[in-house]
């Protein structure tokens, strides 16, 4: 199993909603990542968890809240988002300090 | 800081043409280098990697060689197919770091 699974694939939410993005991997990887990708741009790193502890937070606004309940799961909780937060949100995982494997992404639209 | 500079696109080629996408990097240590590919509407797939100088990564007919002396990791393919149409990202990660830095991406379109 070499997959990173993200749910949902598409999400439309209002600016007052609370929603969560989910990511799961069963490759035994101990690092997990959230990236944000705007159209025609490269992915931008948001958060890194290493051994279930937050190790990198790239100055992301507090309306994005990551959570790593265990070594296989990664969540991104969303609250009071703005229309400019609409993007493709990518989850990835890796063994520590090696290549990352990406999920298919969640396409988020904030209305 | 670490960075990746990638050839500006878009690139349009005829089927069976030779492909080169240039990538150069700046890093303070000894990075690992990667090429990722993104097909329309999908996530990123690892295409190939190289972890030390003079390593050659290869996969699906694509190749790239880690050149420390020129700080480059150019992607090549001898004969492209329509199915290779995608966006290609060069990326690096520093030894002992969990941060993957991406280039700006190069959109490749292959026409029959």
mmCIF file with all atom_site columns, N, CA and C in Angstrom, chain A residues 87 92 97 105:
data_model
loop_
_atom_site.group_PDB
_atom_site.id
_atom_site.type_symbol
_atom_site.label_atom_id
_atom_site.label_alt_id
_atom_site.label_comp_id
_atom_site.label_asym_id
_atom_site.label_entity_id
_atom_site.label_seq_id
_atom_site.pdbx_PDB_ins_code
_atom_site.Cartn_x
_atom_site.Cartn_y
_atom_site.Cartn_z
_atom_site.occupancy
_atom_site.B_iso_or_equiv
_atom_site.pdbx_formal_charge
_atom_site.auth_seq_id
_atom_site.auth_comp_id
_atom_site.auth_asym_id
_atom_site.auth_atom_id
_atom_site.pdbx_PDB_model_num
ATOM 1  N N  . UNK A 1 87  ? -8.381 26.731 -2.494 1.00 0.00 ? 87  UNK A N  1
ATOM 2  C CA . UNK A 1 87  ? -7.154 26.171 -3.070 1.00 0.00 ? 87  UNK A CA 1
ATOM 3  C C  . UNK A 1 87  ? -7.267 24.649 -3.051 1.00 0.00 ? 87  UNK A C  1
ATOM 4  N N  . UNK A 1 92  ? 0.770  14.943 2.521  1.00 0.00 ? 92  UNK A N  1
ATOM 5  C CA . UNK A 1 92  ? 1.870  14.073 2.105  1.00 0.00 ? 92  UNK A CA 1
ATOM 6  C C  . UNK A 1 92  ? 2.435  13.371 3.329  1.00 0.00 ? 92  UNK A C  1
ATOM 7  N N  . UNK A 1 97  ? 12.973 12.497 6.763  1.00 0.00 ? 97  UNK A N  1
ATOM 8  C CA . UNK A 1 97  ? 14.076 12.971 5.922  1.00 0.00 ? 97  UNK A CA 1
ATOM 9  C C  . UNK A 1 97  ? 14.223 12.234 4.585  1.00 0.00 ? 97  UNK A C  1
ATOM 10 N N  . UNK A 1 105 ? -5.420 15.200 -2.949 1.00 0.00 ? 105 UNK A N  1
ATOM 11 C CA . UNK A 1 105 ? -5.801 16.558 -2.599 1.00 0.00 ? 105 UNK A CA 1
ATOM 12 C C  . UNK A 1 105 ? -7.281 16.729 -2.342 1.00 0.00 ? 105 UNK A C  1
#
